[in-house]
Structures are given as structure tokens and as C-alpha cells.
PDB file of C-alpha atoms in Angstrom:
ATOM      1  CA  LYS A1050      80.824  83.650  89.575  1.00  0.00           C
ATOM      2  CA  VAL A1051      84.086  83.346  92.026  1.00  0.00           C
ATOM      3  CA  VAL A1052      85.896  80.557  90.420  1.00  0.00           C
ATOM      4  CA  SER A1053      88.567  80.378  93.215  1.00  0.00           C
ATOM      5  CA  ASN A1054      90.161  82.600  95.899  1.00  0.00           C
ATOM      6  CA  LEU A1055      93.962  83.145  96.767  1.00  0.00           C
ATOM      7  CA  PRO A1056      94.531  84.362 100.202  1.00  0.00           C
ATOM      8  CA  THR A1057      97.726  86.427 100.565  1.00  0.00           C
ATOM      9  CA  LYS A1058      99.444  87.839 103.781  1.00  0.00           C
ATOM     10  CA  THR A1059      99.807  91.465 102.618  1.00  0.00           C
ATOM     11  CA  ALA A1060      97.982  93.588  99.900  1.00  0.00           C
ATOM     12  CA  VAL A1061      98.189  92.785  96.285  1.00  0.00           C
ATOM     13  CA  ARG A1062      99.368  95.597  94.057  1.00  0.00           C
ATOM     14  CA  SER A1063      99.151  94.354  90.625  1.00  0.00           C
ATOM     15  CA  CYS A1064      98.362  91.118  88.634  1.00  0.00           C
ATOM     16  CA  GLY A1065      97.645  89.988  85.492  1.00  0.00           C
ATOM     17  CA  PHE A1066      97.206  86.966  82.962  1.00  0.00           C
ATOM     18  CA  SER A1067     100.053  85.783  80.534  1.00  0.00           C
ATOM     19  CA  TYR A1068      99.910  86.125  76.830  1.00  0.00           C
ATOM     20  CA  GLY A1069      98.619  82.714  76.450  1.00  0.00           C
ATOM     21  CA  GLY A1070      96.213  82.949  79.085  1.00  0.00           C
ATOM     22  CA  ASN A1071      97.233  79.971  81.074  1.00  0.00           C
ATOM     23  CA  ILE A1072      99.679  81.491  83.575  1.00  0.00           C
ATOM     24  CA  ALA A1073      98.592  84.345  86.130  1.00  0.00           C
ATOM     25  CA  MET A1074     100.694  86.203  88.366  1.00  0.00           C
ATOM     26  CA  TYR A1075     100.107  88.908  91.084  1.00  0.00           C
ATOM     27  CA  THR A1076     102.757  90.846  93.394  1.00  0.00           C
ATOM     28  CA  THR A1077     102.489  91.460  97.023  1.00  0.00           C
ATOM     29  CA  ASP A1078     103.431  94.525  99.238  1.00  0.00           C
ATOM     30  CA  LYS A1079     106.353  94.631 101.525  1.00  0.00           C
ATOM     31  CA  THR A1080     104.718  95.282 104.627  1.00  0.00           C
ATOM     32  CA  MET A1081     103.928  93.737 108.203  1.00  0.00           C
ATOM     33  CA  GLY A1082     107.269  91.881 108.202  1.00  0.00           C
ATOM     34  CA  GLN A1083     106.455  90.074 104.723  1.00  0.00           C
ATOM     35  CA  PRO A1084     108.626  90.650 101.543  1.00  0.00           C
ATOM     36  CA  SER A1085     107.366  91.789  98.244  1.00  0.00           C
ATOM     37  CA  GLU A1086     106.880  88.803  95.848  1.00  0.00           C
ATOM     38  CA  ILE A1087     105.905  87.742  92.554  1.00  0.00           C
ATOM     39  CA  HIS A1088     103.547  84.950  92.777  1.00  0.00           C
ATOM     40  CA  ILE A1089     102.722  82.661  89.577  1.00  0.00           C
ATOM     41  CA  TYR A1090      99.971  80.212  89.321  1.00  0.00           C
ATOM     42  CA  ASP A1091      99.568  77.707  86.319  1.00  0.00           C
ATOM     43  CA  LEU A1092      95.677  78.057  85.900  1.00  0.00           C
ATOM     44  CA  ARG A1093      95.497  74.467  84.420  1.00  0.00           C
ATOM     45  CA  ASP A1094      96.646  72.567  87.772  1.00  0.00           C
ATOM     46  CA  SER A1095      93.536  72.597  89.678  1.00  0.00           C
ATOM     47  CA  ASN A1096      95.078  71.372  93.040  1.00  0.00           C
ATOM     48  CA  SER A1097      97.768  74.375  92.873  1.00  0.00           C
ATOM     49  CA  ILE A1098      94.797  76.807  92.935  1.00  0.00           C
ATOM     50  CA  ALA A1099      92.792  74.745  95.632  1.00  0.00           C
ATOM     51  CA  ASN A1100      95.678  74.654  98.002  1.00  0.00           C
ATOM     52  CA  ALA A1101      96.908  78.048  97.239  1.00  0.00           C
ATOM     53  CA  ASP A1102     100.041  76.301  96.093  1.00  0.00           C
ATOM     54  CA  PRO A1103     101.816  78.506  93.454  1.00  0.00           C
ATOM     55  CA  LEU A1104     103.986  77.397  90.497  1.00  0.00           C
ATOM     56  CA  MET A1105     106.518  79.881  91.779  1.00  0.00           C
ATOM     57  CA  VAL A1106     107.461  82.636  94.099  1.00  0.00           C
ATOM     58  CA  MET A1107     110.063  85.021  93.017  1.00  0.00           C
ATOM     59  CA  PRO A1108     111.480  87.578  95.900  1.00  0.00           C
ATOM     60  CA  ALA A1109     111.224  91.244  94.533  1.00  0.00           C
ATOM     61  CA  GLY A1110     114.305  92.412  96.162  1.00  0.00           C
ATOM     62  CA  ASP A1111     114.653  95.682  98.191  1.00  0.00           C
ATOM     63  CA  SER A1112     111.772  97.730  97.040  1.00  0.00           C
ATOM     64  CA  LYS A1113     108.139  96.822  96.768  1.00  0.00           C
ATOM     65  CA  ILE A1114     106.501  96.365  93.338  1.00  0.00           C
ATOM     66  CA  THR A1115     103.872  99.081  92.497  1.00  0.00           C
ATOM     67  CA  ALA A1116     103.168  98.129  89.045  1.00  0.00           C
ATOM     68  CA  SER A1117     103.682  94.843  86.695  1.00  0.00           C
ATOM     69  CA  ILE A1118     103.111  93.331  83.428  1.00  0.00           C
ATOM     70  CA  TRP A1119     103.764  90.480  81.333  1.00  0.00           C
ATOM     71  CA  GLY A1120     106.071  90.563  78.366  1.00  0.00           C
ATOM     72  CA  PRO A1121     105.399  89.034  75.027  1.00  0.00           C
ATOM     73  CA  LEU A1122     104.839  85.158  74.483  1.00  0.00           C
ATOM     74  CA  ASP A1123     105.097  84.440  78.464  1.00  0.00           C
ATOM     75  CA  GLU A1124     108.907  84.663  78.372  1.00  0.00           C
ATOM     76  CA  PHE A1125     109.373  87.376  81.224  1.00  0.00           C
ATOM     77  CA  ILE A1126     107.469  89.805  83.823  1.00  0.00           C
ATOM     78  CA  ILE A1127     108.444  93.546  83.880  1.00  0.00           C
ATOM     79  CA  THR A1128     107.931  95.078  87.222  1.00  0.00           C
ATOM     80  CA  GLY A1129     107.913  98.750  88.508  1.00  0.00           C
ATOM     81  CA  HIS A1130     108.920  99.507  91.924  1.00  0.00           C
ATOM     82  CA  GLU A1131     108.687 102.086  94.838  1.00  0.00           C
ATOM     83  CA  ASN A1132     112.417 103.413  94.359  1.00  0.00           C
ATOM     84  CA  GLY A1133     111.621 104.021  90.493  1.00  0.00           C
ATOM     85  CA  ALA A1134     113.483 100.637  89.359  1.00  0.00           C
ATOM     86  CA  LEU A1135     112.187  98.675  86.363  1.00  0.00           C
ATOM     87  CA  ARG A1136     113.004  95.353  86.513  1.00  0.00           C
ATOM     88  CA  GLN A1137     112.501  92.192  83.921  1.00  0.00           C
ATOM     89  CA  TRP A1138     112.270  88.777  85.337  1.00  0.00           C
ATOM     90  CA  ASP A1139     112.553  85.288  83.625  1.00  0.00           C
ATOM     91  CA  PHE A1140     109.566  83.480  83.827  1.00  0.00           C
ATOM     92  CA  LYS A1141     110.816  80.039  83.775  1.00  0.00           C
ATOM     93  CA  SER A1142     114.098  80.609  86.246  1.00  0.00           C
ATOM     94  CA  GLY A1143     112.851  83.332  88.328  1.00  0.00           C
ATOM     95  CA  ASP A1144     116.102  85.031  87.698  1.00  0.00           C
ATOM     96  CA  LEU A1145     116.434  88.941  87.304  1.00  0.00           C
ATOM     97  CA  VAL A1146     117.427  89.388  83.873  1.00  0.00           C
ATOM     98  CA  HIS A1147     117.577  93.324  83.378  1.00  0.00           C
ATOM     99  CA  GLN A1148     117.595  96.522  85.882  1.00  0.00           C
ATOM    100  CA  VAL A1149     117.193 100.091  84.970  1.00  0.00           C
ATOM    101  CA  LYS A1150     116.502 103.065  87.282  1.00  0.00           C
ATOM    102  CA  ASP A1151     115.888 105.796  85.046  1.00  0.00           C
ATOM    103  CA  HIS A1152     112.966 107.182  87.462  1.00  0.00           C
ATOM    104  CA  ASN A1153     114.063 108.626  90.946  1.00  0.00           C
ATOM    105  CA  LYS A1154     110.592 107.971  92.380  1.00  0.00           C
ATOM    106  CA  GLN A1155     107.593 105.327  92.490  1.00  0.00           C
ATOM    107  CA  ILE A1156     106.595 104.174  89.135  1.00  0.00           C
ATOM    108  CA  ASN A1157     102.760 103.821  89.260  1.00  0.00           C
ATOM    109  CA  ASP A1158     101.845 102.304  85.874  1.00  0.00           C
ATOM    110  CA  ILE A1159     103.173 100.236  83.165  1.00  0.00           C
ATOM    111  CA  GLN A1160     101.585  99.652  79.685  1.00  0.00           C
ATOM    112  CA  THR A1161     102.961  97.991  76.471  1.00  0.00           C
ATOM    113  CA  SER A1162     102.436  99.088  72.954  1.00  0.00           C
ATOM    114  CA  LYS A1163     100.346  97.081  70.523  1.00  0.00           C
ATOM    115  CA  ASP A1164     102.887  94.826  69.325  1.00  0.00           C
ATOM    116  CA  LYS A1165     104.693  94.462  72.896  1.00  0.00           C
ATOM    117  CA  THR A1166     108.016  95.863  71.622  1.00  0.00           C
ATOM    118  CA  MET A1167     107.714  98.949  73.853  1.00  0.00           C
ATOM    119  CA  VAL A1168     106.557  99.750  77.324  1.00  0.00           C
ATOM    120  CA  ILE A1169     105.745 103.142  78.725  1.00  0.00           C
ATOM    121  CA  THR A1170     106.262 103.807  82.458  1.00  0.00           C
ATOM    122  CA  ALA A1171     104.439 106.569  84.670  1.00  0.00           C
ATOM    123  CA  SER A1172     106.155 107.830  87.693  1.00  0.00           C
ATOM    124  CA  LYS A1173     105.758 110.267  90.595  1.00  0.00           C
ATOM    125  CA  ASP A1174     108.878 111.878  89.406  1.00  0.00           C
ATOM    126  CA  CYS A1175     106.810 113.951  86.908  1.00  0.00           C
ATOM    127  CA  THR A1176     107.960 111.928  83.659  1.00  0.00           C
ATOM    128  CA  ALA A1177     106.643 109.082  81.359  1.00  0.00           C
ATOM    129  CA  LYS A1178     109.208 107.143  79.896  1.00  0.00           C
ATOM    130  CA  LEU A1179     109.547 104.682  76.938  1.00  0.00           C
ATOM    131  CA  PHE A1180     111.667 101.690  76.964  1.00  0.00           C
ATOM    132  CA  ASP A1181     112.516  98.829  75.063  1.00  0.00           C
ATOM    133  CA  THR A1182     110.645  95.647  76.049  1.00  0.00           C
ATOM    134  CA  ALA A1183     113.263  93.174  75.468  1.00  0.00           C
ATOM    135  CA  THR A1184     116.450  95.219  76.908  1.00  0.00           C
ATOM    136  CA  LEU A1185     114.898  97.733  79.142  1.00  0.00           C
ATOM    137  CA  LYS A1186     116.892 100.341  76.986  1.00  0.00           C
ATOM    138  CA  HIS A1187     115.650 103.722  77.903  1.00  0.00           C
ATOM    139  CA  MET A1188     114.393 105.518  74.433  1.00  0.00           C
ATOM    140  CA  LYS A1189     112.165 108.673  75.333  1.00  0.00           C
ATOM    141  CA  THR A1190     110.877 110.855  77.992  1.00  0.00           C
ATOM    142  CA  TYR A1191     107.564 112.783  78.351  1.00  0.00           C
ATOM    143  CA  ARG A1192     107.806 115.457  81.010  1.00  0.00           C
ATOM    144  CA  THR A1193     104.883 117.206  82.906  1.00  0.00           C
ATOM    145  CA  GLU A1194     104.829 119.450  86.158  1.00  0.00           C
ATOM    146  CA  ARG A1195     102.934 116.916  88.518  1.00  0.00           C
ATOM    147  CA  PRO A1196     103.237 113.231  89.244  1.00  0.00           C
ATOM    148  CA  VAL A1197     102.000 110.954  86.269  1.00  0.00           C
ATOM    149  CA  ASN A1198      99.650 108.127  87.351  1.00  0.00           C
ATOM    150  CA  SER A1199      99.104 106.436  84.213  1.00  0.00           C
ATOM    151  CA  ALA A1200     100.295 106.497  80.603  1.00  0.00           C
ATOM    152  CA  SER A1201      99.280 104.651  77.257  1.00  0.00           C
ATOM    153  CA  ILE A1202     100.402 104.128  73.867  1.00  0.00           C
ATOM    154  CA  SER A1203      97.954 104.603  71.106  1.00  0.00           C
ATOM    155  CA  PRO A1204      97.879 101.290  68.668  1.00  0.00           C
ATOM    156  CA  LEU A1205      97.019 103.483  65.815  1.00  0.00           C
ATOM    157  CA  MET A1206      99.201 106.854  65.921  1.00  0.00           C
ATOM    158  CA  ASP A1207     102.546 107.788  66.961  1.00  0.00           C
ATOM    159  CA  HIS A1208     101.118 109.285  70.318  1.00  0.00           C
ATOM    160  CA  VAL A1209     100.909 108.672  73.857  1.00  0.00           C
ATOM    161  CA  VAL A1210      98.512 110.017  76.654  1.00  0.00           C
ATOM    162  CA  LEU A1211      99.696 110.955  79.837  1.00  0.00           C
ATOM    163  CA  GLY A1212      97.352 111.493  83.144  1.00  0.00           C
ATOM    164  CA  GLY A1213      97.893 112.444  86.733  1.00  0.00           C
ATOM    165  CA  GLY A1214      97.907 115.330  88.889  1.00  0.00           C
ATOM    166  CA  GLN A1215      98.607 116.144  92.629  1.00  0.00           C
ATOM    167  CA  GLU A1216      98.315 113.985  95.570  1.00  0.00           C
ATOM    168  CA  ALA A1217      94.797 112.931  96.223  1.00  0.00           C
ATOM    169  CA  MET A1218      94.970 114.477  99.884  1.00  0.00           C
ATOM    170  CA  ASP A1219      95.818 118.083  98.195  1.00  0.00           C
ATOM    171  CA  VAL A1220      93.011 117.939  95.987  1.00  0.00           C
ATOM    172  CA  THR A1221      90.617 119.609  97.773  1.00  0.00           C
ATOM    173  CA  THR A1222      92.734 122.660  98.470  1.00  0.00           C
ATOM    174  CA  THR A1223      93.551 123.857  95.085  1.00  0.00           C
ATOM    175  CA  SER A1224      91.034 124.442  91.742  1.00  0.00           C
ATOM    176  CA  SER A1225      90.979 122.016  88.815  1.00  0.00           C
ATOM    177  CA  ARG A1226      92.611 124.532  86.713  1.00  0.00           C
ATOM    178  CA  ILE A1227      95.909 124.912  89.153  1.00  0.00           C
ATOM    179  CA  GLY A1228      95.780 120.838  89.562  1.00  0.00           C
ATOM    180  CA  LYS A1229      96.480 120.041  86.217  1.00  0.00           C
ATOM    181  CA  PHE A1230      93.793 117.286  85.777  1.00  0.00           C
ATOM    182  CA  ASP A1231      93.926 117.027  81.884  1.00  0.00           C
ATOM    183  CA  ALA A1232      94.867 114.323  79.805  1.00  0.00           C
ATOM    184  CA  ARG A1233      98.194 115.310  78.021  1.00  0.00           C
ATOM    185  CA  PHE A1234      99.200 113.913  74.338  1.00  0.00           C
ATOM    186  CA  TYR A1235     102.364 113.850  73.489  1.00  0.00           C
ATOM    187  CA  HIS A1236     104.246 112.648  69.953  1.00  0.00           C
ATOM    188  CA  LEU A1237     105.774 109.298  70.528  1.00  0.00           C
ATOM    189  CA  ILE A1238     109.209 110.163  68.898  1.00  0.00           C
ATOM    190  CA  PHE A1239     109.471 113.840  69.222  1.00  0.00           C
ATOM    191  CA  GLU A1240     108.309 114.063  72.890  1.00  0.00           C
ATOM    192  CA  GLU A1241     106.219 117.016  72.137  1.00  0.00           C
ATOM    193  CA  GLU A1242     102.898 117.813  73.753  1.00  0.00           C
ATOM    194  CA  PHE A1243     100.540 118.617  71.171  1.00  0.00           C
ATOM    195  CA  GLY A1244      97.166 118.586  72.792  1.00  0.00           C
ATOM    196  CA  ARG A1245      95.172 118.408  76.244  1.00  0.00           C
ATOM    197  CA  VAL A1246      91.717 117.272  77.095  1.00  0.00           C
ATOM    198  CA  LYS A1247      89.907 118.853  80.474  1.00  0.00           C
ATOM    199  CA  GLY A1248      87.017 117.294  82.195  1.00  0.00           C
ATOM    200  CA  HIS A1249      88.114 115.595  85.419  1.00  0.00           C
ATOM    201  CA  PHE A1250      88.158 117.766  88.728  1.00  0.00           C
ATOM    202  CA  GLY A1251      90.407 115.222  90.293  1.00  0.00           C
ATOM    203  CA  PRO A1252      93.568 113.610  89.493  1.00  0.00           C
ATOM    204  CA  ILE A1253      93.473 111.048  86.654  1.00  0.00           C
ATOM    205  CA  ASN A1254      94.450 107.467  87.957  1.00  0.00           C
ATOM    206  CA  SER A1255      93.903 105.360  84.896  1.00  0.00           C
ATOM    207  CA  LEU A1256      94.315 105.611  81.110  1.00  0.00           C
ATOM    208  CA  ALA A1257      93.785 103.101  78.355  1.00  0.00           C
ATOM    209  CA  PHE A1258      93.287 103.714  74.578  1.00  0.00           C
ATOM    210  CA  HIS A1259      90.640 101.390  72.879  1.00  0.00           C
ATOM    211  CA  PRO A1260      92.349  98.724  70.945  1.00  0.00           C
ATOM    212  CA  ASP A1261      91.401 100.319  67.467  1.00  0.00           C
ATOM    213  CA  GLY A1262      92.897 103.573  68.476  1.00  0.00           C
ATOM    214  CA  LYS A1263      89.862 105.819  67.637  1.00  0.00           C
ATOM    215  CA  SER A1264      88.888 106.480  71.334  1.00  0.00           C
ATOM    216  CA  TYR A1265      90.580 106.684  75.029  1.00  0.00           C
ATOM    217  CA  SER A1266      89.177 106.365  78.251  1.00  0.00           C
ATOM    218  CA  SER A1267      90.351 107.829  81.635  1.00  0.00           C
ATOM    219  CA  GLY A1268      89.421 107.009  85.131  1.00  0.00           C
ATOM    220  CA  GLY A1269      89.901 109.880  87.791  1.00  0.00           C
ATOM    221  CA  GLU A1270      89.910 110.420  91.501  1.00  0.00           C
ATOM    222  CA  ASP A1271      86.575 112.394  91.266  1.00  0.00           C
ATOM    223  CA  GLY A1272      84.764 108.805  90.568  1.00  0.00           C
ATOM    224  CA  PHE A1273      84.201 109.355  86.863  1.00  0.00           C
ATOM    225  CA  VAL A1274      85.165 107.278  83.734  1.00  0.00           C
ATOM    226  CA  ARG A1275      85.464 109.323  80.841  1.00  0.00           C
ATOM    227  CA  CYS A1276      85.252 107.949  77.360  1.00  0.00           C
ATOM    228  CA  HIS A1277      86.306 110.242  74.304  1.00  0.00           C
ATOM    229  CA  GLN A1278      86.166 109.619  70.656  1.00  0.00           C
ATOM    230  CA  PHE A1279      88.675 111.305  68.453  1.00  0.00           C
ATOM    231  CA  ASP A1280      87.179 113.375  65.573  1.00  0.00           C
ATOM    232  CA  SER A1281      88.413 113.272  61.958  1.00  0.00           C
ATOM    233  CA  PRO A1282      91.155 115.873  62.327  1.00  0.00           C
ATOM    234  CA  TYR A1283      93.001 114.022  65.080  1.00  0.00           C
ATOM    235  CA  PHE A1284      93.587 111.024  62.373  1.00  0.00           C
ATOM    236  CA  GLU A1285      94.902 113.854  59.733  1.00  0.00           C
ATOM    237  CA  PHE A1286      96.974 115.522  62.344  1.00  0.00           C
ATOM    238  CA  ASP A1287     100.493 116.201  60.709  1.00  0.00           C
ATOM    239  CA  PHE A1288     103.226 116.893  63.634  1.00  0.00           C
ATOM    240  CA  GLU A1289     105.864 119.615  62.785  1.00  0.00           C
ATOM    241  CA  VAL A1290     108.959 120.130  65.058  1.00  0.00           C
ATOM    242  CA  GLN A1291     109.243 123.517  66.206  1.00  0.00           C
TER     243      GLN A1291
END
């Protein structure tokens, strides 16, 4: 059942509920003469929802938002941008608090660790990067040979999984072996790749670990969602630095 409708002047690129569940935000595209913005609604205010009158609108700056996520305890919002910038916005004042530009191409995805102290970003520059949530300090980099569309941090192990592949428009001209459509596992701390899971015959667009850390799922351009259960040797894996 549709509870309410919030019309926008341009496409919505990302959205999310706050940690407390009372605040919702979405981001709009910079197109058709409209700026890229962050719109925030208090779900407890029925008049605001009914009249599509947001609690706050924050201009996103010169580059459109391509990914966003709430920080812990409703304190701030983190946005990823088309130019590779990662920005942190104070929720109460709407001010830009931190900004870093460690990626040189578009950020496709942002996900947090289980305790929300770290965020991982996936980018078209063929890397995923780990940042401190509070300061946006860059901590780790995971490198591949193809654009990274999604990255996720295991809630159970010191592992991250990356997925991506070449641009969708080029997929039909190459085989899946060349396309690098595997889900790739890296050690969170050592940044070394230690495993790959095949299956998709198109780029992976979205990845997520199960909250218990015992399985993960991947959604691909091929129209399939693949759910993988880890077997027991995975949890006994002892990583050795080469």
C-alpha cells in the first residue's frame, strides 16, 4: 500500500531512512536546469508529507550525488558524487562538515560496516576504498581492473566483497570470462584478494552481506539475484601475508 507520494522535479538517485527511523532523505539529480539536492522529511509531520514540504533542502554543490547513506545516530549524511568526491553533511545545520576526493571518477555505492564506524565506497575508477565514518579519513584501497559498482563489508569476518564489470553497453561484445563479472573477496586490513565467485554473465550492480555474515547476495545486469551460503572452511580461513 502506498502511504504517500513525494513528487520531484528530477530523478531520485538515492534515498534512505535514518538510524532512528523517523527521518527520511532522498537526493535529486543535477539535470534540466535543476540543482542536485538532499531533501529531508520528518515522517512524524503528516502535513509536511502531504504537502511535499521538506524539513530541509541542502544543495549538493557542483557535482551531482550518485550515492548516499545516513551516518550513525542521525548525526550526518554521507554522499558520493559524480566527480569522485565524498562529502559529510551535518543533518541539523545542513552544513558541509568534511570533504575528501580520493576517487577520481564517479562513486557508485556507499555502504557502512556493522558498527557504522567505517564506510566503503565503490567507484568507476576501478577501486573500492575504506574510510572512517566520522572523519572521512581514507584507510584502505582495494584495486581491480574493471569499474566497481558495489562493495560491502562483512559483519562477521575481516572481509570485503567487490562487484562490477565493464559498462553495460559493452557487455554483449565480450564473453563473461573477459568481462570480469566475478564477485571478488578481499581482506579488509591487508587489501589482498583471496577469492572469487563466478556466476553472473553481466556486471554486478549490487552486493550485500547477510546481517549474520554467513551468506551474501549479488544482483546483476543479467537479471539475476544470486544468494551464496558460505561453507565452513570460509570461517576457518587464516589469511597469510605473502
